[in-house]
Structure formats: structure tokens, C-alpha cells
PDB file of C-alpha atoms (C1' of nucleotides) in Angstrom:
ATOM      1  CA  MET A 815     -15.474 137.284 -71.789  1.00 49.00           C
ATOM      2  CA  VAL A 816     -16.042 137.534 -68.056  1.00 50.00           C
ATOM      3  CA  THR A 817     -19.130 138.400 -66.096  1.00 48.00           C
ATOM      4  CA  MET A 818     -19.502 138.991 -62.416  1.00 43.00           C
ATOM      5  CA  MET A 819     -21.745 136.783 -60.340  1.00 40.00           C
ATOM      6  CA  GLY A 820     -21.841 137.320 -56.613  1.00 41.00           C
ATOM      7  CA  GLY A 821     -18.312 138.606 -56.524  1.00 46.00           C
ATOM      8  CA  GLU A 822     -16.999 135.575 -58.431  1.00 53.00           C
ATOM      9  CA  GLU A 823     -15.877 135.957 -61.991  1.00 67.00           C
ATOM     10  CA  THR A 824     -17.751 133.742 -64.403  1.00 81.00           C
ATOM     11  CA  ARG A 825     -16.140 133.113 -67.728  1.00 86.00           C
ATOM     12  CA  LYS A 826     -18.153 133.049 -70.915  1.00 87.00           C
ATOM     13  CA  GLY A 827     -17.387 132.568 -74.545  1.00 88.00           C
ATOM     14  CA  PRO A 828     -15.054 130.174 -76.306  1.00 90.00           C
ATOM     15  CA  TRP A 829     -13.195 127.559 -74.301  1.00 92.00           C
ATOM     16  CA  THR A 830      -9.426 127.390 -74.208  1.00 91.00           C
ATOM     17  CA  GLU A 831      -7.423 124.172 -74.535  1.00 91.00           C
ATOM     18  CA  GLN A 832      -6.471 124.346 -70.897  1.00 90.00           C
ATOM     19  CA  GLU A 833     -10.066 124.714 -69.817  1.00 92.00           C
ATOM     20  CA  ASP A 834     -10.937 121.716 -71.953  1.00 92.00           C
ATOM     21  CA  SER A 835      -8.184 119.657 -70.363  1.00 91.00           C
ATOM     22  CA  GLN A 836      -9.307 120.636 -66.917  1.00 91.00           C
ATOM     23  CA  LEU A 837     -12.911 119.825 -67.627  1.00 92.00           C
ATOM     24  CA  VAL A 838     -12.084 116.417 -69.080  1.00 91.00           C
ATOM     25  CA  CYS A 839     -10.003 115.735 -66.009  1.00 89.00           C
ATOM     26  CA  PHE A 840     -12.814 116.454 -63.610  1.00 90.00           C
ATOM     27  CA  VAL A 841     -15.504 114.732 -65.602  1.00 90.00           C
ATOM     28  CA  ARG A 842     -13.410 111.587 -65.553  1.00 87.00           C
ATOM     29  CA  LEU A 843     -13.049 111.947 -61.809  1.00 86.00           C
ATOM     30  CA  PHE A 844     -16.647 112.663 -60.936  1.00 87.00           C
ATOM     31  CA  GLY A 845     -18.614 111.428 -63.898  1.00 87.00           C
ATOM     32  CA  GLU A 846     -21.026 113.179 -66.208  1.00 87.00           C
ATOM     33  CA  ARG A 847     -23.182 114.455 -63.384  1.00 82.00           C
ATOM     34  CA  ARG A 848     -23.110 117.122 -60.761  1.00 87.00           C
ATOM     35  CA  TRP A 849     -22.109 119.787 -63.209  1.00 91.00           C
ATOM     36  CA  ASP A 850     -22.365 122.585 -60.704  1.00 89.00           C
ATOM     37  CA  PHE A 851     -20.042 120.694 -58.413  1.00 90.00           C
ATOM     38  CA  ILE A 852     -17.574 120.040 -61.220  1.00 91.00           C
ATOM     39  CA  ALA A 853     -17.747 123.693 -62.198  1.00 90.00           C
ATOM     40  CA  ARG A 854     -16.908 124.720 -58.650  1.00 88.00           C
ATOM     41  CA  VAL A 855     -14.095 122.310 -57.808  1.00 89.00           C
ATOM     42  CA  SER A 856     -12.404 122.551 -61.171  1.00 89.00           C
ATOM     43  CA  GLY A 857     -11.835 126.247 -60.725  1.00 87.00           C
ATOM     44  CA  LEU A 858     -12.923 126.891 -64.270  1.00 87.00           C
ATOM     45  CA  ASN A 859     -15.126 129.824 -63.304  1.00 88.00           C
ATOM     46  CA  ARG A 860     -17.736 128.498 -65.675  1.00 92.00           C
ATOM     47  CA  THR A 861     -21.308 127.624 -64.867  1.00 91.00           C
ATOM     48  CA  GLY A 862     -22.281 123.995 -64.525  1.00 91.00           C
ATOM     49  CA  LYS A 863     -24.447 124.446 -67.547  1.00 91.00           C
ATOM     50  CA  SER A 864     -21.567 125.692 -69.590  1.00 93.00           C
ATOM     51  CA  CYS A 865     -19.394 122.774 -68.493  1.00 93.00           C
ATOM     52  CA  ARG A 866     -22.047 120.259 -69.376  1.00 91.00           C
ATOM     53  CA  LEU A 867     -22.587 121.826 -72.781  1.00 92.00           C
ATOM     54  CA  ARG A 868     -18.904 121.855 -73.566  1.00 93.00           C
ATOM     55  CA  TRP A 869     -18.584 118.230 -72.560  1.00 93.00           C
ATOM     56  CA  VAL A 870     -21.652 117.039 -74.407  1.00 91.00           C
ATOM     57  CA  ASN A 871     -21.030 118.978 -77.585  1.00 91.00           C
ATOM     58  CA  TYR A 872     -17.294 118.864 -77.905  1.00 91.00           C
ATOM     59  CA  LEU A 873     -15.259 116.893 -75.380  1.00 92.00           C
ATOM     60  CA  HIS A 874     -17.274 113.717 -75.014  1.00 89.00           C
ATOM     61  CA  PRO A 875     -15.206 110.781 -76.259  1.00 85.00           C
ATOM     62  CA  GLY A 876     -16.595 109.186 -79.363  1.00 81.00           C
ATOM     63  CA  LEU A 877     -17.969 112.351 -80.834  1.00 88.00           C
ATOM     64  CA  LYS A 878     -17.569 112.693 -84.545  1.00 84.00           C
ATOM     65  CA  HIS A 879     -16.430 116.024 -85.847  1.00 80.00           C
ATOM     66  CA  GLY A 880     -16.788 117.188 -89.371  1.00 79.00           C
ATOM     67  CA  ARG A 881     -19.281 116.938 -92.141  1.00 81.00           C
ATOM     68  CA  MET A 882     -22.398 114.847 -91.981  1.00 85.00           C
ATOM     69  CA  THR A 883     -22.237 111.813 -94.204  1.00 86.00           C
ATOM     70  CA  PRO A 884     -24.968 111.341 -96.772  1.00 85.00           C
ATOM     71  CA  GLN A 885     -26.265 108.481 -94.654  1.00 87.00           C
ATOM     72  CA  GLU A 886     -26.478 110.686 -91.612  1.00 88.00           C
ATOM     73  CA  GLU A 887     -28.183 113.401 -93.608  1.00 87.00           C
ATOM     74  CA  ARG A 888     -30.800 110.978 -94.793  1.00 87.00           C
ATOM     75  CA  LEU A 889     -31.350 109.639 -91.319  1.00 89.00           C
ATOM     76  CA  ILE A 890     -31.816 113.133 -89.957  1.00 89.00           C
ATOM     77  CA  LEU A 891     -34.379 113.931 -92.610  1.00 85.00           C
ATOM     78  CA  GLU A 892     -36.159 110.704 -91.950  1.00 88.00           C
ATOM     79  CA  LEU A 893     -36.240 111.086 -88.190  1.00 89.00           C
ATOM     80  CA  HIS A 894     -37.152 114.747 -88.303  1.00 88.00           C
ATOM     81  CA  SER A 895     -40.121 113.908 -90.454  1.00 86.00           C
ATOM     82  CA  LYS A 896     -41.187 111.469 -87.740  1.00 87.00           C
ATOM     83  CA  TRP A 897     -40.375 113.414 -84.617  1.00 88.00           C
ATOM     84  CA  GLY A 898     -40.062 117.063 -85.588  1.00 87.00           C
ATOM     85  CA  ASN A 899     -37.622 119.228 -83.630  1.00 87.00           C
ATOM     86  CA  ARG A 900     -36.830 116.558 -81.074  1.00 89.00           C
ATOM     87  CA  TRP A 901     -33.133 117.089 -81.584  1.00 91.00           C
ATOM     88  CA  SER A 902     -31.884 115.121 -78.623  1.00 89.00           C
ATOM     89  CA  ARG A 903     -34.028 112.188 -79.601  1.00 89.00           C
ATOM     90  CA  ILE A 904     -32.763 112.326 -83.151  1.00 90.00           C
ATOM     91  CA  ALA A 905     -29.204 112.656 -81.906  1.00 90.00           C
ATOM     92  CA  ARG A 906     -29.531 109.407 -79.979  1.00 90.00           C
ATOM     93  CA  ARG A 907     -30.016 107.654 -83.299  1.00 89.00           C
ATOM     94  CA  LEU A 908     -26.852 109.140 -84.744  1.00 90.00           C
ATOM     95  CA  PRO A 909     -23.817 107.818 -82.925  1.00 87.00           C
ATOM     96  CA  GLY A 910     -21.239 110.496 -82.303  1.00 89.00           C
ATOM     97  CA  ARG A 911     -23.502 113.378 -83.263  1.00 92.00           C
ATOM     98  CA  THR A 912     -24.964 115.886 -80.846  1.00 91.00           C
ATOM     99  CA  ASP A 913     -28.353 117.487 -80.773  1.00 91.00           C
ATOM    100  CA  ASN A 914     -26.699 120.845 -81.273  1.00 91.00           C
ATOM    101  CA  GLU A 915     -24.879 119.645 -84.348  1.00 92.00           C
ATOM    102  CA  ILE A 916     -28.017 118.171 -85.832  1.00 92.00           C
ATOM    103  CA  LYS A 917     -29.982 121.278 -85.031  1.00 90.00           C
ATOM    104  CA  ASN A 918     -27.399 123.443 -86.718  1.00 90.00           C
ATOM    105  CA  TYR A 919     -27.284 121.130 -89.676  1.00 90.00           C
ATOM    106  CA  TRP A 920     -31.029 121.187 -89.989  1.00 89.00           C
ATOM    107  CA  ARG A 921     -31.237 124.961 -89.933  1.00 85.00           C
ATOM    108  CA  THR A 922     -28.610 125.253 -92.608  1.00 82.00           C
ATOM    109  CA  HIS A 923     -30.209 122.530 -94.623  1.00 78.00           C
ATOM    110  CA  MET A 924     -33.657 124.034 -94.358  1.00 75.00           C
ATOM    111  CA  ARG A 925     -32.422 127.436 -95.396  1.00 71.00           C
ATOM    112  CA  LYS A 926     -31.003 125.939 -98.511  1.00 72.00           C
ATOM    113  CA  LYS A 927     -34.180 124.021 -99.036  1.00 71.00           C
ATOM    114  CA  ALA A 928     -36.333 127.108 -98.661  1.00 67.00           C
ATOM    115  CA  GLN A 929     -34.109 129.046-100.978  1.00 66.00           C
ATOM    116  CA  GLU A 930     -34.322 126.324-103.521  1.00 67.00           C
ATOM    117  CA  ARG A 931     -38.087 126.305-103.248  1.00 65.00           C
ATOM    118  CA  LYS A 932     -38.258 130.049-103.714  1.00 62.00           C
ATOM    119  CA  ARG A 933     -36.145 129.806-106.792  1.00 62.00           C
ATOM    120  CA  SER A 934     -38.095 126.951-108.229  1.00 65.00           C
ATOM    121  CA  THR A 935     -41.437 128.688-107.683  1.00 62.00           C
ATOM    122  CA  SER A 936     -40.338 132.071-108.949  1.00 54.00           C
ATOM    123  CA  PRO A 937     -41.248 132.735-112.609  1.00 46.00           C
ATOM    124  CA  SER A 938     -37.701 133.479-113.642  1.00 43.00           C
ATOM    125  CA  SER A 939     -36.300 130.173-112.526  1.00 39.00           C
ATOM    126  CA  SER A 940     -36.620 127.168-114.718  1.00 37.00           C
ATOM    127  CA  SER A 941     -36.125 124.083-112.597  1.00 36.00           C
ATOM    128  CA  SER A 942     -34.808 122.849-109.334  1.00 34.00           C
ATOM    129  CA  SER A 943     -32.027 120.363-109.540  1.00 33.00           C
ATOM    130  CA  LEU A 944     -32.021 119.809-105.868  1.00 34.00           C
ATOM    131  CA  THR A 945     -31.615 116.974-103.623  1.00 35.00           C
ATOM    132  CA  TYR A 946     -33.897 114.045-103.259  1.00 34.00           C
ATOM    133  CA  GLU A 947     -34.825 113.643-106.837  1.00 32.00           C
ATOM    134  CA  ASN A 948     -31.675 111.612-106.853  1.00 34.00           C
ATOM    135  CA  SER A 949     -32.670 109.568-103.888  1.00 35.00           C
ATOM    136  CA  PRO A 950     -32.628 105.824-104.377  1.00 32.00           C
ATOM    137  CA  THR A 951     -36.209 105.728-103.242  1.00 32.00           C
ATOM    138  CA  SER A 952     -38.461 107.229-105.854  1.00 32.00           C
ATOM    139  CA  ASN A 953     -40.670 108.855-103.239  1.00 36.00           C
ATOM    140  CA  PRO A 954     -39.639 112.242-101.921  1.00 36.00           C
ATOM    141  CA  PRO A 955     -38.738 112.100 -98.250  1.00 38.00           C
ATOM    142  CA  PRO A 956     -41.656 112.980 -96.002  1.00 38.00           C
ATOM    143  CA  VAL A 957     -39.642 115.761 -94.469  1.00 38.00           C
ATOM    144  CA  LEU A 958     -40.368 117.894 -97.465  1.00 38.00           C
ATOM    145  CA  ALA A 959     -43.818 118.303 -96.060  1.00 36.00           C
ATOM    146  CA  GLY A 960     -42.212 119.719 -92.954  1.00 39.00           C
ATOM    147  CA  ALA A 961     -40.491 122.272 -95.110  1.00 41.00           C
ATOM    148  CA  GLU A 962     -43.810 123.568 -96.337  1.00 40.00           C
ATOM    149  CA  ASN A 963     -43.957 126.089 -93.554  1.00 41.00           C
ATOM    150  CA  TRP A 964     -40.453 127.269 -94.009  1.00 41.00           C
ATOM    151  CA  ASP A 965     -41.401 130.463 -95.788  1.00 40.00           C
ATOM    152  CA  HIS A 966     -43.469 131.372 -92.782  1.00 40.00           C
ATOM    153  CA  ILE A 967     -40.717 130.406 -90.360  1.00 36.00           C
ATOM    154  CA  GLN A 968     -38.191 132.253 -92.408  1.00 38.00           C
ATOM    155  CA  ASN A 969     -40.158 135.457 -92.069  1.00 36.00           C
ATOM    156  CA  SER A 970     -40.133 135.207 -88.325  1.00 34.00           C
ATOM    157  CA  ILE A 971     -36.377 134.904 -87.854  1.00 32.00           C
ATOM    158  CA  PRO A 972     -33.394 137.046 -88.699  1.00 32.00           C
ATOM    159  CA  CYS A 973     -32.620 135.980 -92.204  1.00 32.00           C
ATOM    160  CA  ARG A 974     -29.176 135.311 -93.569  1.00 33.00           C
ATOM    161  CA  ILE A 975     -30.339 133.401 -96.588  1.00 30.00           C
ATOM    162  CA  THR A 976     -28.584 133.830 -99.873  1.00 29.00           C
ATOM    163  CA  SER A 977     -29.058 132.473-103.300  1.00 28.00           C
ATOM    164  CA  VAL A 978     -26.497 129.772-102.931  1.00 27.00           C
ATOM    165  CA  ALA A 979     -27.944 126.539-104.213  1.00 29.00           C
ATOM    166  CA  SER A 980     -27.193 123.392-102.313  1.00 30.00           C
ATOM    167  CA  LYS A 981     -24.461 121.508-103.996  1.00 30.00           C
ATOM    168  CA  GLU A 982     -23.960 119.445-100.909  1.00 32.00           C
ATOM    169  CA  MET A 983     -27.282 117.716-101.171  1.00 31.00           C
ATOM    170  CA  ASN A 984     -26.622 116.383-104.640  1.00 34.00           C
ATOM    171  CA  HIS A 985     -25.338 113.137-103.345  1.00 32.00           C
ATOM    172  CA  ASP A 986     -24.205 110.193-105.264  1.00 34.00           C
ATOM    173  CA  PRO A 987     -27.150 107.799-105.033  1.00 32.00           C
ATOM    174  CA  GLY A 988     -24.788 104.895-104.936  1.00 32.00           C
ATOM    175  CA  ALA A 989     -23.177 106.232-101.826  1.00 33.00           C
ATOM    176  CA  MET A 990     -26.524 106.084-100.080  1.00 33.00           C
ATOM    177  CA  HIS A 991     -26.633 102.362-100.554  1.00 35.00           C
ATOM    178  CA  ALA A 992     -23.129 101.941 -99.226  1.00 34.00           C
ATOM    179  CA  TYR A 993     -24.327 102.478 -95.659  1.00 37.00           C
ATOM    180  CA  PRO A 994     -27.598 100.688 -95.093  1.00 37.00           C
ATOM    181  CA  MET A 995     -29.905 101.191 -92.150  1.00 37.00           C
ATOM    182  CA  GLU A 996     -28.794  97.918 -90.598  1.00 38.00           C
ATOM    183  CA  GLN A 997     -25.267  99.280 -90.408  1.00 45.00           C
ATOM    184  CA  ILE A 998     -26.553 102.432 -88.732  1.00 39.00           C
ATOM    185  CA  TRP A 999     -28.374 100.394 -86.119  1.00 39.00           C
ATOM    186  CA  ARG A1000     -25.253  98.314 -85.525  1.00 46.00           C
ATOM    187  CA  ASP A1001     -23.306 101.514 -84.937  1.00 45.00           C
ATOM    188  CA  ILE A1002     -25.900 102.686 -82.486  1.00 39.00           C
ATOM    189  CA  GLU A1003     -25.665  99.449 -80.555  1.00 41.00           C
ATOM    190  CA  LYS A1004     -21.887  99.652 -80.496  1.00 47.00           C
ATOM    191  CA  SER A1005     -21.898 103.175 -79.200  1.00 42.00           C
ATOM    192  CA  GLU A1006     -24.374 102.282 -76.493  1.00 38.00           C
ATOM    193  CA  ALA A1007     -22.192  99.394 -75.415  1.00 42.00           C
ATOM    194  CA  LYS A1008     -19.271 101.782 -75.065  1.00 41.00           C
ATOM    195  CA  VAL A1009     -21.274 104.046 -72.833  1.00 38.00           C
ATOM    196  CA  ALA A1010     -22.210 101.106 -70.673  1.00 37.00           C
ATOM    197  CA  ALA A1011     -18.556 100.235 -70.075  1.00 37.00           C
ATOM    198  CA  PRO A1012     -16.760 103.459 -69.226  1.00 37.00           C
ATOM    199  CA  GLN A1013     -13.023 103.567 -68.824  1.00 39.00           C
ATOM    200  CA  CYS A1014     -11.620 103.556 -65.343  1.00 37.00           C
ATOM    201  CA  GLY A1015      -9.291 106.181 -63.968  1.00 39.00           C
ATOM    202  CA  PRO A1016      -9.110 109.882 -64.545  1.00 39.00           C
ATOM    203  CA  CYS A1017      -6.641 109.965 -67.364  1.00 40.00           C
ATOM    204  CA  GLN A1018      -7.173 106.783 -69.300  1.00 40.00           C
ATOM    205  CA  GLY A1019      -8.157 107.141 -72.861  1.00 37.00           C
ATOM    206  CA  ASN A1020      -7.808 110.855 -72.800  1.00 39.00           C
ATOM    207  CA  GLN A1021      -6.776 112.268 -76.146  1.00 39.00           C
ATOM    208  CA  ILE A1022      -6.626 115.861 -75.165  1.00 38.00           C
ATOM    209  CA  GLY A1023      -4.256 116.608 -72.363  1.00 37.00           C
ATOM    210  CA  THR A1024      -0.677 115.605 -71.845  1.00 39.00           C
ATOM    211  CA  VAL A1025       0.597 114.060 -68.648  1.00 38.00           C
ATOM    212  CA  SER A1026       1.950 117.383 -67.548  1.00 42.00           C
ATOM    213  CA  ASN A1027      -1.414 118.958 -68.191  1.00 45.00           C
ATOM    214  CA  TRP A1028      -2.989 116.490 -65.828  1.00 46.00           C
ATOM    215  CA  ASP A1029      -0.349 117.008 -63.192  1.00 46.00           C
ATOM    216  CA  TYR A1030      -0.938 120.691 -63.375  1.00 46.00           C
ATOM    217  CA  CYS A1031      -4.631 120.177 -63.383  1.00 49.00           C
ATOM    218  CA  TYR A1032      -4.589 118.055 -60.246  1.00 51.00           C
ATOM    219  CA  ALA A1033      -2.184 120.199 -58.318  1.00 50.00           C
ATOM    220  CA  GLU A1034      -4.011 123.377 -59.190  1.00 52.00           C
ATOM    221  CA  SER A1035      -7.367 122.089 -58.098  1.00 58.00           C
ATOM    222  CA  LEU A1036      -6.569 119.845 -55.192  1.00 59.00           C
ATOM    223  CA  LEU A1037      -7.135 122.525 -52.628  1.00 63.00           C
ATOM    224  CA  ARG A1038     -10.443 123.549 -54.122  1.00 65.00           C
ATOM    225  CA  MET A1039     -11.610 119.949 -54.245  1.00 64.00           C
ATOM    226  CA  GLU A1040     -10.639 119.441 -50.649  1.00 61.00           C
ATOM    227  CA  ASN A1041     -12.659 122.442 -49.612  1.00 63.00           C
ATOM    228  CA  GLU A1042     -15.658 121.293 -51.591  1.00 60.00           C
ATOM    229  CA  LEU A1043     -15.465 117.772 -50.243  1.00 59.00           C
ATOM    230  CA  LYS A1044     -15.144 119.075 -46.724  1.00 59.00           C
ATOM    231  CA  LYS A1045     -18.404 120.861 -47.309  1.00 57.00           C
ATOM    232  CA  LEU A1046     -19.883 117.497 -48.164  1.00 53.00           C
ATOM    233  CA  PHE A1047     -18.535 116.093 -44.870  1.00 46.00           C
ATOM    234  CA  LEU A1048     -16.151 113.700 -46.509  1.00 47.00           C
ATOM    235  CA  PRO A1049     -12.858 113.114 -44.711  1.00 43.00           C
ATOM    236  CA  PRO A1050      -9.889 114.477 -46.698  1.00 40.00           C
ATOM    237  CA  VAL A1051      -8.280 111.044 -46.891  1.00 37.00           C
ATOM    238  CA  GLN A1052     -10.821 110.086 -49.520  1.00 40.00           C
ATOM    239  CA  ILE A1053      -9.445 112.687 -51.861  1.00 38.00           C
ATOM    240  CA  GLY A1054      -6.332 110.632 -52.321  1.00 36.00           C
ATOM    241  CA  GLY A1055      -8.453 107.612 -53.038  1.00 36.00           C
ATOM    242  CA  LEU A1056      -9.957 109.351 -56.003  1.00 42.00           C
ATOM    243  CA  PHE A1057      -6.609 109.314 -57.719  1.00 38.00           C
ATOM    244  CA  CYS A1058      -6.118 105.556 -57.517  1.00 30.00           C
TER     245      CYS A1058
ATOM    246  C1'  DA B1167      -6.387 144.716-101.580  1.00 87.62           C
ATOM    247  C1'  DA B1168     -10.238 146.108 -99.069  1.00 87.62           C
ATOM    248  C1'  DC B1169     -14.713 145.612 -97.967  1.00 87.62           C
ATOM    249  C1'  DC B1170     -19.108 143.147 -97.697  1.00 87.62           C
ATOM    250  C1'  DT B1171     -22.025 139.134 -97.238  1.00 87.62           C
ATOM    251  C1'  DT B1172     -23.037 134.641 -95.929  1.00 87.62           C
ATOM    252  C1'  DA B1173     -22.722 129.856 -93.971  1.00 87.62           C
ATOM    253  C1'  DG B1174     -21.455 127.210 -90.355  1.00 87.62           C
ATOM    254  C1'  DC B1175     -20.632 126.452 -85.798  1.00 87.62           C
ATOM    255  C1'  DA B1176     -20.016 127.157 -80.743  1.00 87.62           C
ATOM    256  C1'  DA B1177     -22.069 128.811 -76.942  1.00 87.62           C
ATOM    257  C1'  DC B1178     -25.682 131.144 -74.237  1.00 87.62           C
ATOM    258  C1'  DC B1179     -30.447 131.644 -72.495  1.00 87.62           C
ATOM    259  C1'  DG B1180     -34.902 130.447 -70.731  1.00 87.62           C
ATOM    260  C1'  DC B1181     -37.951 127.017 -69.598  1.00 87.62           C
ATOM    261  C1'  DA B1182     -39.618 122.599 -68.110  1.00 87.62           C
ATOM    262  C1'  DA B1183     -38.813 118.099 -66.291  1.00 87.62           C
ATOM    263  C1'  DA B1184     -36.508 115.288 -63.027  1.00 87.62           C
ATOM    264  C1'  DC B1185     -34.562 114.629 -58.729  1.00 87.62           C
ATOM    265  C1'  DG B1186     -33.750 114.757 -53.774  1.00 87.62           C
ATOM    266  C1'  DG B1187     -34.466 116.274 -49.055  1.00 87.62           C
TER     267       DG B1187
ATOM    268  C1'  DC C 226     -46.763 116.458 -51.252  1.00 87.62           C
ATOM    269  C1'  DC C 227     -43.916 120.536 -51.438  1.00 87.62           C
ATOM    270  C1'  DC C 228     -40.069 123.116 -52.578  1.00 87.62           C
ATOM    271  C1'  DG C 229     -35.417 124.083 -53.934  1.00 87.62           C
ATOM    272  C1'  DT C 230     -31.793 122.464 -56.965  1.00 87.62           C
ATOM    273  C1'  DT C 231     -29.955 120.262 -60.954  1.00 87.62           C
ATOM    274  C1'  DT C 232     -30.220 118.586 -65.535  1.00 87.62           C
ATOM    275  C1'  DG C 233     -31.716 118.421 -70.258  1.00 87.62           C
ATOM    276  C1'  DC C 234     -33.785 120.441 -74.217  1.00 87.62           C
ATOM    277  C1'  DG C 235     -34.877 123.594 -77.880  1.00 87.62           C
ATOM    278  C1'  DG C 236     -34.438 128.249 -79.532  1.00 87.62           C
ATOM    279  C1'  DT C 237     -31.451 131.938 -80.399  1.00 87.62           C
ATOM    280  C1'  DT C 238     -27.351 134.736 -80.802  1.00 87.62           C
ATOM    281  C1'  DG C 239     -22.712 136.047 -81.931  1.00 87.62           C
ATOM    282  C1'  DC C 240     -18.266 135.083 -83.887  1.00 87.62           C
ATOM    283  C1'  DT C 241     -15.336 133.844 -87.686  1.00 87.62           C
ATOM    284  C1'  DA C 242     -13.666 131.865 -91.948  1.00 87.62           C
ATOM    285  C1'  DA C 243     -14.603 131.793 -96.684  1.00 87.62           C
ATOM    286  C1'  DG C 244     -16.309 133.491-100.806  1.00 87.62           C
ATOM    287  C1'  DG C 245     -17.880 137.280-103.650  1.00 87.62           C
ATOM    288  C1'  DT C 246     -17.682 142.049-105.450  1.00 87.62           C
TER     289       DT C 246
END
DNA sequence: AACCTTAGCAACCGCAAACGG
DNA sequence: CCCGTTTGCGGTTGCTAAGGT
């Protein structure tokens, strides 16, 4: 999709592989800041916001993709019960997971939860087999209290809920023990250490683009970068320096 | 096989906080 | 201190694959 902004075309919607490659390229050059600048010089025709979001939610090295582990699920429940919808804060405690991912997970999870509650409270249903009855701790997680209002919340949003019971939450209790909190904290520390020691050079450690992609990327955007840097009163010779 | 429904996810939007001149 | 710009966050929407009828 493309929208017009001040005569310039601004792309929206899903990102292509080439756009991803280009964005990674420029983030490695300029860092995870100045998103508007990166958006301009990269020639992506995306907003800075969009670039940042794509980087944070998808391209950032070290991101995990795929299903939440039972340990992560438990941690999310635990932290949400403490902090509520502070997704970014919760995400900081889950290495490799983004606030968006956690938010999406929570919504899905809570829908299932609410559905399960409805079924368990309705006269026709006999019992709820769900979830934390199998938890290694005998106490239900405090987050269940947070779910109390779900029926109300559910009424205020477009509802896509079905009667699908949550199979996913019937975890093996033993698996919960396999990944203790101490391990989670160690992971957090590790991931923070990685952030503190970023890789040097635009293309190192990149898993997305090929060498030819980068060549193309640089050549394509060199002129734009030069123009932008000129605006910032930097002599053009420094552009070459950026590639060292 | 065709159609419908739903879950899951990616991306956008609006707002507020942080930052810099 | 003020004001404009940028960044970050949380809520919401829209698309698509998968499952059901």
C-alpha cells in the first residue's frame, strides 16, 4: 500500500525482504536512533516510526520467533499480575521477546481464558480442565484476578472469540521446573550484555542480506545519504569513513 | 470443493514522555 | 522555561493461514 504525504510516496503495509535488508543495513550504519533520518536516507519511503517498529519487532538481532515456551508464558502471567499492561516493561524481562508479541499473546490467552470461564460458569458445562490447576504451585496465579474483568472488556471490543478451549495451556508441570527463574534471570543478564557490546561494521553478523544485497543497498542509497549529510553540514569525505 | 469462521500476528495510529535547541 | 521534534508505548485494526461445516 502507498499513501501520499507532501508529494512523497509513503509505503505502508507488509515489509518486503529487500526493505528489510535495506533497513538492517542503515540501522547498522547509524544505530538504533534517528529513525526519521534513517527513513529518509535509506530511501525506503517508510516513516521513521514504521522503520523503528519493524526493527524492534522483527529485525532486531537476538529476537526469538515462534511459540512462547511454558516458562515464558508463566513469566508473562506473573509479571502482568504485578504490572498490568506494561508490555514494554514485561518484555524487558523476556529476552528476545517484544512488547508487541507479548501483548498479542496476552490478548489471545485472555480470550481463551474468558471463554473457558464462560463455559465453566454456564449451567450446561460441567468443569473446566484449564490451565493452572496443573501448575507446580498449588496457588492459582494472581493474574486470574486480572481476568475477572475480562467479560466487561470483552463486551467493549470487537469479539472474535470462539468456543475453542485452550489446549496450549495444559502444560506438562514437569516442563515448568525444567527452566527455573534463576535461568531466566541469567538469560536476561546475557542478553543485556550483548546489547552493551554491539558488533562493529555495517554488515557483520547480519543474517538477512547477502553480500550483493548490501552492495546494492549501499550503491542505491549513497546519493541520498550524501544529500542528507550535506544538510547536516558534514563534509562528503566522511561518508566514505562510515564504510570502514 | 467451496465457503465461512477464527486465531494469530504484523503493522498502524494516537498520545505522552523525552530530548534538544 | 518554552517549543518543536523524536521516540516509545499501549491500543487497535486488518490480513492470512488453518480449521470447521
